[in-house]
PDB file of C-alpha atoms in Angstrom:
ATOM      1  CA  UNK Y   1      84.825 107.198  -0.357  1.00  0.00           C
ATOM      2  CA  UNK Y   2      87.561 107.275   2.081  1.00  0.00           C
ATOM      3  CA  UNK Y   3      88.883 104.352   3.650  1.00  0.00           C
ATOM      4  CA  UNK Y   4      89.308 103.257   7.140  1.00  0.00           C
ATOM      5  CA  UNK Y   5      92.879 102.511   8.120  1.00  0.00           C
ATOM      6  CA  UNK Y   6      93.365  98.940   8.895  1.00  0.00           C
ATOM      7  CA  UNK Y   7      95.214  99.693  12.043  1.00  0.00           C
ATOM      8  CA  UNK Y   8      92.212 101.768  13.356  1.00  0.00           C
ATOM      9  CA  UNK Y   9      89.984  99.202  12.393  1.00  0.00           C
ATOM     10  CA  UNK Y  10      91.622  96.707  14.581  1.00  0.00           C
ATOM     11  CA  UNK Y  11      92.128  99.223  17.270  1.00  0.00           C
ATOM     12  CA  UNK Y  12      88.315  99.886  17.612  1.00  0.00           C
ATOM     13  CA  UNK Y  13      87.543  96.059  17.415  1.00  0.00           C
ATOM     14  CA  UNK Y  14      89.774  95.222  20.376  1.00  0.00           C
ATOM     15  CA  UNK Y  15      87.992  98.182  22.386  1.00  0.00           C
ATOM     16  CA  UNK Y  16      84.714  96.770  21.527  1.00  0.00           C
ATOM     17  CA  UNK Y  17      85.743  93.523  22.864  1.00  0.00           C
ATOM     18  CA  UNK Y  18      87.438  94.623  26.354  1.00  0.00           C
ATOM     19  CA  UNK Y  19      83.897  96.802  26.578  1.00  0.00           C
ATOM     20  CA  UNK Y  20      81.841  93.475  25.952  1.00  0.00           C
ATOM     21  CA  UNK Y  21      84.163  91.492  28.543  1.00  0.00           C
ATOM     22  CA  UNK Y  22      83.952  94.322  31.027  1.00  0.00           C
ATOM     23  CA  UNK Y  23      79.858  94.322  30.888  1.00  0.00           C
ATOM     24  CA  UNK Y  24      79.653  90.811  31.160  1.00  0.00           C
ATOM     25  CA  UNK Y  25      81.943  90.557  34.430  1.00  0.00           C
ATOM     26  CA  UNK Y  26      79.634  93.220  36.139  1.00  0.00           C
ATOM     27  CA  UNK Y  27      76.855  90.965  35.304  1.00  0.00           C
ATOM     28  CA  UNK Y  28      78.153  87.699  36.627  1.00  0.00           C
ATOM     29  CA  UNK Y  29      77.571  86.828  40.326  1.00  0.00           C
ATOM     30  CA  UNK Y  30      80.356  86.488  43.145  1.00  0.00           C
ATOM     31  CA  UNK Y  31      80.617  82.610  43.100  1.00  0.00           C
ATOM     32  CA  UNK Y  32      83.962  81.838  44.465  1.00  0.00           C
ATOM     33  CA  UNK Y  33      84.312  80.605  48.113  1.00  0.00           C
ATOM     34  CA  UNK Y  34      86.011  83.517  49.166  1.00  0.00           C
ATOM     35  CA  UNK Y  35      83.569  86.213  47.801  1.00  0.00           C
ATOM     36  CA  UNK Y  36      80.481  84.117  49.489  1.00  0.00           C
ATOM     37  CA  UNK Y  37      82.383  83.978  53.010  1.00  0.00           C
ATOM     38  CA  UNK Y  38      82.825  87.873  52.803  1.00  0.00           C
ATOM     39  CA  UNK Y  39      79.422  88.501  51.883  1.00  0.00           C
ATOM     40  CA  UNK Y  40      78.023  86.157  54.514  1.00  0.00           C
ATOM     41  CA  UNK Y  41      77.199  83.640  52.361  1.00  0.00           C
ATOM     42  CA  UNK Y  42      76.301  79.991  52.965  1.00  0.00           C
ATOM     43  CA  UNK Y  43      79.946  78.678  53.707  1.00  0.00           C
ATOM     44  CA  UNK Y  44      81.074  80.043  57.443  1.00  0.00           C
ATOM     45  CA  UNK Y  45      84.154  79.900  58.689  1.00  0.00           C
ATOM     46  CA  UNK Y  46      85.258  76.708  60.532  1.00  0.00           C
ATOM     47  CA  UNK Y  47      85.213  78.521  63.794  1.00  0.00           C
ATOM     48  CA  UNK Y  48      81.882  79.296  63.539  1.00  0.00           C
ATOM     49  CA  UNK Y  49      80.779  75.874  63.919  1.00  0.00           C
ATOM     50  CA  UNK Y  50      83.102  74.479  66.532  1.00  0.00           C
ATOM     51  CA  UNK Y  51      82.157  75.838  69.748  1.00  0.00           C
ATOM     52  CA  UNK Y  52      79.425  72.669  70.675  1.00  0.00           C
ATOM     53  CA  UNK Y  53      80.970  71.271  73.790  1.00  0.00           C
ATOM     54  CA  UNK Y  54      77.150  70.317  75.514  1.00  0.00           C
ATOM     55  CA  UNK Y  55      76.867  70.799  79.070  1.00  0.00           C
ATOM     56  CA  UNK Y  56      80.834  69.489  79.907  1.00  0.00           C
ATOM     57  CA  UNK Y  57      81.650  72.982  78.259  1.00  0.00           C
ATOM     58  CA  UNK Y  58      79.256  74.733  80.487  1.00  0.00           C
ATOM     59  CA  UNK Y  59      78.841  75.731  84.083  1.00  0.00           C
ATOM     60  CA  UNK Y  60      76.993  73.370  86.885  1.00  0.00           C
ATOM     61  CA  UNK Y  61      77.404  71.784  90.248  1.00  0.00           C
ATOM     62  CA  UNK Y  62      78.254  68.092  91.417  1.00  0.00           C
ATOM     63  CA  UNK Y  63      77.920  67.005  94.779  1.00  0.00           C
ATOM     64  CA  UNK Y  64      79.981  64.049  96.123  1.00  0.00           C
ATOM     65  CA  UNK Y  65      78.846  61.093  98.045  1.00  0.00           C
ATOM     66  CA  UNK Y  66      79.406  62.136 102.137  1.00  0.00           C
ATOM     67  CA  UNK Y  67      82.617  59.943 103.227  1.00  0.00           C
ATOM     68  CA  UNK Y  68      81.876  58.884 106.994  1.00  0.00           C
ATOM     69  CA  UNK Y  69      85.241  59.426 109.244  1.00  0.00           C
ATOM     70  CA  UNK Y  70      85.855  58.780 112.605  1.00  0.00           C
ATOM     71  CA  UNK Y  71      85.271  62.480 113.576  1.00  0.00           C
ATOM     72  CA  UNK Y  72      81.827  62.753 111.037  1.00  0.00           C
ATOM     73  CA  UNK Y  73      81.004  62.581 107.705  1.00  0.00           C
ATOM     74  CA  UNK Y  74      82.352  65.041 104.899  1.00  0.00           C
ATOM     75  CA  UNK Y  75      80.999  65.693 101.617  1.00  0.00           C
ATOM     76  CA  UNK Y  76      82.337  67.810  98.845  1.00  0.00           C
ATOM     77  CA  UNK Y  77      80.293  69.935  96.328  1.00  0.00           C
ATOM     78  CA  UNK Y  78      82.089  71.297  93.256  1.00  0.00           C
ATOM     79  CA  UNK Y  79      81.899  73.857  90.525  1.00  0.00           C
ATOM     80  CA  UNK Y  80      82.944  72.599  86.884  1.00  0.00           C
ATOM     81  CA  UNK Y  81      83.125  75.034  84.031  1.00  0.00           C
ATOM     82  CA  UNK Y  82      84.833  74.062  80.837  1.00  0.00           C
ATOM     83  CA  UNK Y  83      85.714  70.633  82.093  1.00  0.00           C
ATOM     84  CA  UNK Y  84      87.448  72.005  85.181  1.00  0.00           C
ATOM     85  CA  UNK Y  85      87.000  72.398  88.571  1.00  0.00           C
ATOM     86  CA  UNK Y  86      86.666  76.200  88.997  1.00  0.00           C
ATOM     87  CA  UNK Y  87      85.190  76.252  93.106  1.00  0.00           C
ATOM     88  CA  UNK Y  88      84.859  73.581  95.643  1.00  0.00           C
ATOM     89  CA  UNK Y  89      83.359  73.482  99.411  1.00  0.00           C
ATOM     90  CA  UNK Y  90      82.874  70.992 101.960  1.00  0.00           C
ATOM     91  CA  UNK Y  91      79.194  71.099 102.660  1.00  0.00           C
ATOM     92  CA  UNK Y  92      79.506  68.343 105.336  1.00  0.00           C
ATOM     93  CA  UNK Y  93      82.629  68.440 107.741  1.00  0.00           C
ATOM     94  CA  UNK Y  94      83.198  67.235 111.231  1.00  0.00           C
ATOM     95  CA  UNK Y  95      82.300  69.614 113.959  1.00  0.00           C
ATOM     96  CA  UNK Y  96      81.798  69.956 117.686  1.00  0.00           C
ATOM     97  CA  UNK Y  97      85.084  70.322 119.920  1.00  0.00           C
ATOM     98  CA  UNK Y  98      88.356  70.168 118.631  1.00  0.00           C
ATOM     99  CA  UNK Y  99      86.729  69.316 115.124  1.00  0.00           C
ATOM    100  CA  UNK Y 100      85.727  72.919 114.779  1.00  0.00           C
ATOM    101  CA  UNK Y 101      89.099  74.365 114.834  1.00  0.00           C
ATOM    102  CA  UNK Y 102      90.560  71.268 112.680  1.00  0.00           C
ATOM    103  CA  UNK Y 103      87.693  72.058 110.357  1.00  0.00           C
ATOM    104  CA  UNK Y 104      88.259  75.509 110.039  1.00  0.00           C
ATOM    105  CA  UNK Y 105      91.582  75.388 109.355  1.00  0.00           C
ATOM    106  CA  UNK Y 106      91.386  72.392 107.300  1.00  0.00           C
ATOM    107  CA  UNK Y 107      88.494  72.755 104.899  1.00  0.00           C
ATOM    108  CA  UNK Y 108      90.098  75.990 103.204  1.00  0.00           C
ATOM    109  CA  UNK Y 109      93.090  74.515 102.487  1.00  0.00           C
ATOM    110  CA  UNK Y 110      91.138  71.344 100.910  1.00  0.00           C
ATOM    111  CA  UNK Y 111      89.017  73.515  99.127  1.00  0.00           C
ATOM    112  CA  UNK Y 112      91.870  75.235  97.619  1.00  0.00           C
ATOM    113  CA  UNK Y 113      93.988  72.212  96.901  1.00  0.00           C
ATOM    114  CA  UNK Y 114      91.218  70.864  94.941  1.00  0.00           C
ATOM    115  CA  UNK Y 115      90.434  73.474  92.497  1.00  0.00           C
ATOM    116  CA  UNK Y 116      94.505  73.822  92.000  1.00  0.00           C
ATOM    117  CA  UNK Y 117      94.737  70.085  91.778  1.00  0.00           C
ATOM    118  CA  UNK Y 118      91.487  69.478  89.503  1.00  0.00           C
ATOM    119  CA  UNK Y 119      91.954  65.980  90.986  1.00  0.00           C
ATOM    120  CA  UNK Y 120      91.214  64.012  94.010  1.00  0.00           C
ATOM    121  CA  UNK Y 121      95.151  63.374  94.272  1.00  0.00           C
ATOM    122  CA  UNK Y 122      95.988  66.006  96.845  1.00  0.00           C
ATOM    123  CA  UNK Y 123      98.010  66.308  99.842  1.00  0.00           C
ATOM    124  CA  UNK Y 124      96.247  65.788 103.640  1.00  0.00           C
ATOM    125  CA  UNK Y 125      96.170  68.839 105.822  1.00  0.00           C
ATOM    126  CA  UNK Y 126      98.347  68.633 108.648  1.00  0.00           C
ATOM    127  CA  UNK Y 127      96.370  67.472 111.854  1.00  0.00           C
ATOM    128  CA  UNK Y 128      93.513  66.935 109.782  1.00  0.00           C
ATOM    129  CA  UNK Y 129      94.478  63.031 108.796  1.00  0.00           C
ATOM    130  CA  UNK Y 130      90.694  61.383 108.824  1.00  0.00           C
ATOM    131  CA  UNK Y 131      88.994  64.944 107.573  1.00  0.00           C
ATOM    132  CA  UNK Y 132      91.289  65.104 104.587  1.00  0.00           C
ATOM    133  CA  UNK Y 133      90.407  61.270 103.896  1.00  0.00           C
ATOM    134  CA  UNK Y 134      87.378  61.885 103.685  1.00  0.00           C
ATOM    135  CA  UNK Y 135      87.517  64.738 101.746  1.00  0.00           C
ATOM    136  CA  UNK Y 136      89.655  63.170  99.174  1.00  0.00           C
ATOM    137  CA  UNK Y 137      86.757  60.659  98.889  1.00  0.00           C
ATOM    138  CA  UNK Y 138      83.735  62.632  98.410  1.00  0.00           C
ATOM    139  CA  UNK Y 139      85.903  64.528  96.102  1.00  0.00           C
ATOM    140  CA  UNK Y 140      86.569  61.493  93.912  1.00  0.00           C
ATOM    141  CA  UNK Y 141      83.050  60.800  93.876  1.00  0.00           C
ATOM    142  CA  UNK Y 142      81.925  64.264  92.818  1.00  0.00           C
ATOM    143  CA  UNK Y 143      84.739  63.967  89.860  1.00  0.00           C
ATOM    144  CA  UNK Y 144      83.643  61.158  88.747  1.00  0.00           C
ATOM    145  CA  UNK Y 145      79.699  61.876  88.720  1.00  0.00           C
ATOM    146  CA  UNK Y 146      81.027  65.053  86.733  1.00  0.00           C
ATOM    147  CA  UNK Y 147      82.942  62.687  84.291  1.00  0.00           C
ATOM    148  CA  UNK Y 148      79.876  60.689  83.767  1.00  0.00           C
ATOM    149  CA  UNK Y 149      77.637  63.381  83.196  1.00  0.00           C
ATOM    150  CA  UNK Y 150      79.796  65.241  80.690  1.00  0.00           C
ATOM    151  CA  UNK Y 151      80.206  61.618  78.708  1.00  0.00           C
ATOM    152  CA  UNK Y 152      76.114  61.234  78.683  1.00  0.00           C
ATOM    153  CA  UNK Y 153      75.952  64.695  77.252  1.00  0.00           C
ATOM    154  CA  UNK Y 154      78.798  63.808  74.197  1.00  0.00           C
ATOM    155  CA  UNK Y 155      76.690  60.418  73.612  1.00  0.00           C
ATOM    156  CA  UNK Y 156      73.445  62.442  73.854  1.00  0.00           C
ATOM    157  CA  UNK Y 157      74.452  65.186  71.229  1.00  0.00           C
ATOM    158  CA  UNK Y 158      76.202  62.193  68.765  1.00  0.00           C
ATOM    159  CA  UNK Y 159      73.302  59.975  68.687  1.00  0.00           C
ATOM    160  CA  UNK Y 160      70.367  61.333  70.236  1.00  0.00           C
ATOM    161  CA  UNK Y 161      68.226  60.370  66.935  1.00  0.00           C
ATOM    162  CA  UNK Y 162      68.735  56.727  67.505  1.00  0.00           C
ATOM    163  CA  UNK Y 163      68.933  56.180  71.138  1.00  0.00           C
ATOM    164  CA  UNK Y 164      67.126  58.773  72.497  1.00  0.00           C
ATOM    165  CA  UNK Y 165      69.740  60.760  74.265  1.00  0.00           C
ATOM    166  CA  UNK Y 166      71.093  60.247  77.285  1.00  0.00           C
ATOM    167  CA  UNK Y 167      68.077  59.843  79.278  1.00  0.00           C
ATOM    168  CA  UNK Y 168      67.080  56.646  77.990  1.00  0.00           C
ATOM    169  CA  UNK Y 169      70.159  55.302  79.237  1.00  0.00           C
ATOM    170  CA  UNK Y 170      70.393  53.789  82.541  1.00  0.00           C
ATOM    171  CA  UNK Y 171      71.734  56.283  85.294  1.00  0.00           C
ATOM    172  CA  UNK Y 172      72.665  55.588  89.225  1.00  0.00           C
ATOM    173  CA  UNK Y 173      72.408  58.813  91.062  1.00  0.00           C
ATOM    174  CA  UNK Y 174      72.795  59.436  94.468  1.00  0.00           C
ATOM    175  CA  UNK Y 175      70.994  62.067  96.445  1.00  0.00           C
ATOM    176  CA  UNK Y 176      72.283  64.645  98.266  1.00  0.00           C
ATOM    177  CA  UNK Y 177      72.715  63.863 102.411  1.00  0.00           C
ATOM    178  CA  UNK Y 178      69.739  65.079 104.367  1.00  0.00           C
ATOM    179  CA  UNK Y 179      70.165  65.650 108.440  1.00  0.00           C
ATOM    180  CA  UNK Y 180      66.752  64.966 110.288  1.00  0.00           C
ATOM    181  CA  UNK Y 181      66.332  64.864 114.056  1.00  0.00           C
ATOM    182  CA  UNK Y 182      67.436  61.313 114.462  1.00  0.00           C
ATOM    183  CA  UNK Y 183      70.365  61.099 111.928  1.00  0.00           C
ATOM    184  CA  UNK Y 184      71.260  61.463 108.140  1.00  0.00           C
ATOM    185  CA  UNK Y 185      69.157  60.091 105.096  1.00  0.00           C
ATOM    186  CA  UNK Y 186      70.718  59.288 101.846  1.00  0.00           C
ATOM    187  CA  UNK Y 187      68.920  57.912  98.247  1.00  0.00           C
ATOM    188  CA  UNK Y 188      70.526  56.495  95.541  1.00  0.00           C
ATOM    189  CA  UNK Y 189      68.108  55.636  92.665  1.00  0.00           C
ATOM    190  CA  UNK Y 190      68.598  53.871  89.281  1.00  0.00           C
ATOM    191  CA  UNK Y 191      66.973  55.687  86.440  1.00  0.00           C
ATOM    192  CA  UNK Y 192      66.861  53.599  82.970  1.00  0.00           C
ATOM    193  CA  UNK Y 193      64.560  54.643  80.255  1.00  0.00           C
ATOM    194  CA  UNK Y 194      63.555  57.739  82.282  1.00  0.00           C
ATOM    195  CA  UNK Y 195      61.737  55.690  84.869  1.00  0.00           C
ATOM    196  CA  UNK Y 196      63.247  54.992  88.407  1.00  0.00           C
ATOM    197  CA  UNK Y 197      64.034  51.030  88.253  1.00  0.00           C
ATOM    198  CA  UNK Y 198      65.296  50.585  91.771  1.00  0.00           C
ATOM    199  CA  UNK Y 199      65.918  52.789  95.009  1.00  0.00           C
ATOM    200  CA  UNK Y 200      68.117  52.227  97.776  1.00  0.00           C
ATOM    201  CA  UNK Y 201      68.847  53.667 101.256  1.00  0.00           C
ATOM    202  CA  UNK Y 202      72.761  54.714 101.666  1.00  0.00           C
ATOM    203  CA  UNK Y 203      72.412  56.042 105.163  1.00  0.00           C
ATOM    204  CA  UNK Y 204      69.169  55.838 107.708  1.00  0.00           C
ATOM    205  CA  UNK Y 205      68.833  56.893 111.359  1.00  0.00           C
ATOM    206  CA  UNK Y 206      69.957  54.105 113.613  1.00  0.00           C
ATOM    207  CA  UNK Y 207      70.875  53.306 117.224  1.00  0.00           C
ATOM    208  CA  UNK Y 208      68.370  52.227 119.972  1.00  0.00           C
ATOM    209  CA  UNK Y 209      64.489  52.443 118.565  1.00  0.00           C
ATOM    210  CA  UNK Y 210      65.866  54.155 115.252  1.00  0.00           C
ATOM    211  CA  UNK Y 211      67.079  50.444 114.229  1.00  0.00           C
ATOM    212  CA  UNK Y 212      63.563  49.377 114.298  1.00  0.00           C
ATOM    213  CA  UNK Y 213      61.997  52.223 112.624  1.00  0.00           C
ATOM    214  CA  UNK Y 214      64.278  52.212 109.790  1.00  0.00           C
ATOM    215  CA  UNK Y 215      64.226  48.580 109.044  1.00  0.00           C
ATOM    216  CA  UNK Y 216      60.350  49.240 108.835  1.00  0.00           C
ATOM    217  CA  UNK Y 217      60.383  51.956 106.804  1.00  0.00           C
ATOM    218  CA  UNK Y 218      63.108  52.155 104.480  1.00  0.00           C
ATOM    219  CA  UNK Y 219      61.750  49.088 102.333  1.00  0.00           C
ATOM    220  CA  UNK Y 220      58.366  50.898 102.079  1.00  0.00           C
ATOM    221  CA  UNK Y 221      60.051  53.985 100.927  1.00  0.00           C
ATOM    222  CA  UNK Y 222      62.048  52.364  98.630  1.00  0.00           C
ATOM    223  CA  UNK Y 223      59.048  50.718  97.022  1.00  0.00           C
ATOM    224  CA  UNK Y 224      57.214  53.734  96.735  1.00  0.00           C
ATOM    225  CA  UNK Y 225      59.940  55.393  95.183  1.00  0.00           C
ATOM    226  CA  UNK Y 226      60.138  52.843  92.157  1.00  0.00           C
ATOM    227  CA  UNK Y 227      56.417  52.908  91.822  1.00  0.00           C
ATOM    228  CA  UNK Y 228      55.757  56.778  92.021  1.00  0.00           C
ATOM    229  CA  UNK Y 229      58.513  57.676  89.548  1.00  0.00           C
ATOM    230  CA  UNK Y 230      58.676  60.737  91.903  1.00  0.00           C
ATOM    231  CA  UNK Y 231      59.773  62.048  95.214  1.00  0.00           C
ATOM    232  CA  UNK Y 232      55.743  62.702  95.842  1.00  0.00           C
ATOM    233  CA  UNK Y 233      55.266  59.610  98.231  1.00  0.00           C
ATOM    234  CA  UNK Y 234      53.409  59.100 101.128  1.00  0.00           C
ATOM    235  CA  UNK Y 235      55.398  59.205 104.838  1.00  0.00           C
ATOM    236  CA  UNK Y 236      55.448  55.972 106.351  1.00  0.00           C
ATOM    237  CA  UNK Y 237      53.463  56.042 109.787  1.00  0.00           C
ATOM    238  CA  UNK Y 238      55.347  56.292 112.427  1.00  0.00           C
ATOM    239  CA  UNK Y 239      58.445  57.448 110.741  1.00  0.00           C
ATOM    240  CA  UNK Y 240      57.565  61.087 109.829  1.00  0.00           C
ATOM    241  CA  UNK Y 241      61.117  62.194 110.167  1.00  0.00           C
ATOM    242  CA  UNK Y 242      62.920  59.499 108.189  1.00  0.00           C
ATOM    243  CA  UNK Y 243      60.131  59.677 105.613  1.00  0.00           C
ATOM    244  CA  UNK Y 244      60.915  63.748 105.242  1.00  0.00           C
ATOM    245  CA  UNK Y 245      64.178  63.112 105.059  1.00  0.00           C
ATOM    246  CA  UNK Y 246      64.237  60.356 102.163  1.00  0.00           C
ATOM    247  CA  UNK Y 247      61.604  62.225 100.245  1.00  0.00           C
ATOM    248  CA  UNK Y 248      64.434  65.299 100.146  1.00  0.00           C
ATOM    249  CA  UNK Y 249      67.417  63.315  99.470  1.00  0.00           C
ATOM    250  CA  UNK Y 250      65.082  61.141  96.826  1.00  0.00           C
ATOM    251  CA  UNK Y 251      64.428  64.642  95.406  1.00  0.00           C
ATOM    252  CA  UNK Y 252      68.131  65.491  94.904  1.00  0.00           C
ATOM    253  CA  UNK Y 253      68.800  62.488  93.193  1.00  0.00           C
ATOM    254  CA  UNK Y 254      66.020  62.989  90.773  1.00  0.00           C
ATOM    255  CA  UNK Y 255      66.811  66.471  90.155  1.00  0.00           C
ATOM    256  CA  UNK Y 256      70.427  65.231  88.836  1.00  0.00           C
ATOM    257  CA  UNK Y 257      68.685  63.020  86.443  1.00  0.00           C
ATOM    258  CA  UNK Y 258      66.929  65.863  85.061  1.00  0.00           C
ATOM    259  CA  UNK Y 259      69.880  67.608  84.836  1.00  0.00           C
TER     260      UNK Y 259
END
């Protein structure tokens, strides 16, 4: 029998070994992190987990408290997106007589300044000193509310399981000003644990007979708001307009709590 040459046997054995290794590798699943990510595995890139900014990163509107000036109330509403002021408008401003012209000239400038600055540190418009001061005051209150809402969202996102979210904390919420036939009405409520614990009237009709009507109706409306926990409360007899304005402002305050 012809003997195999030793070198040939070595070559054949090496080829068999290489073939075996190739076969094993072809059967082994991809297990390194890079392969898992590329194949859509369970380890997504960090950027895919990052965008969780909560409501502060979204878009919403917030209305500042009305600021009384020598020529009438000023109230500012902001649109906030991604933590920045993207739009500003004056929902109330002095009107009548020369105030119409002053308002028409000053308010657009103040709105633009609020968006540009992103703060209440804006310059007064020449010839509209009182309107500018009222605007800045209401603007600051709107910014404060926006900041508080963003903070509540972060708390709720981080500790909702333990603390029940921001809704279980205490919030002081001011409703929008409601104009009535006898004057503006504005309500502020304290909400704790999802319930109204206190209600107060910041603005109500005054002067002449309105003083007596307000003195009689407002305490009853405040108590009714706390008892009911909603804006579905009965009007006080003899104070129909004040009651209607109260309920409307109360509802706007509760809407902010719900938001």
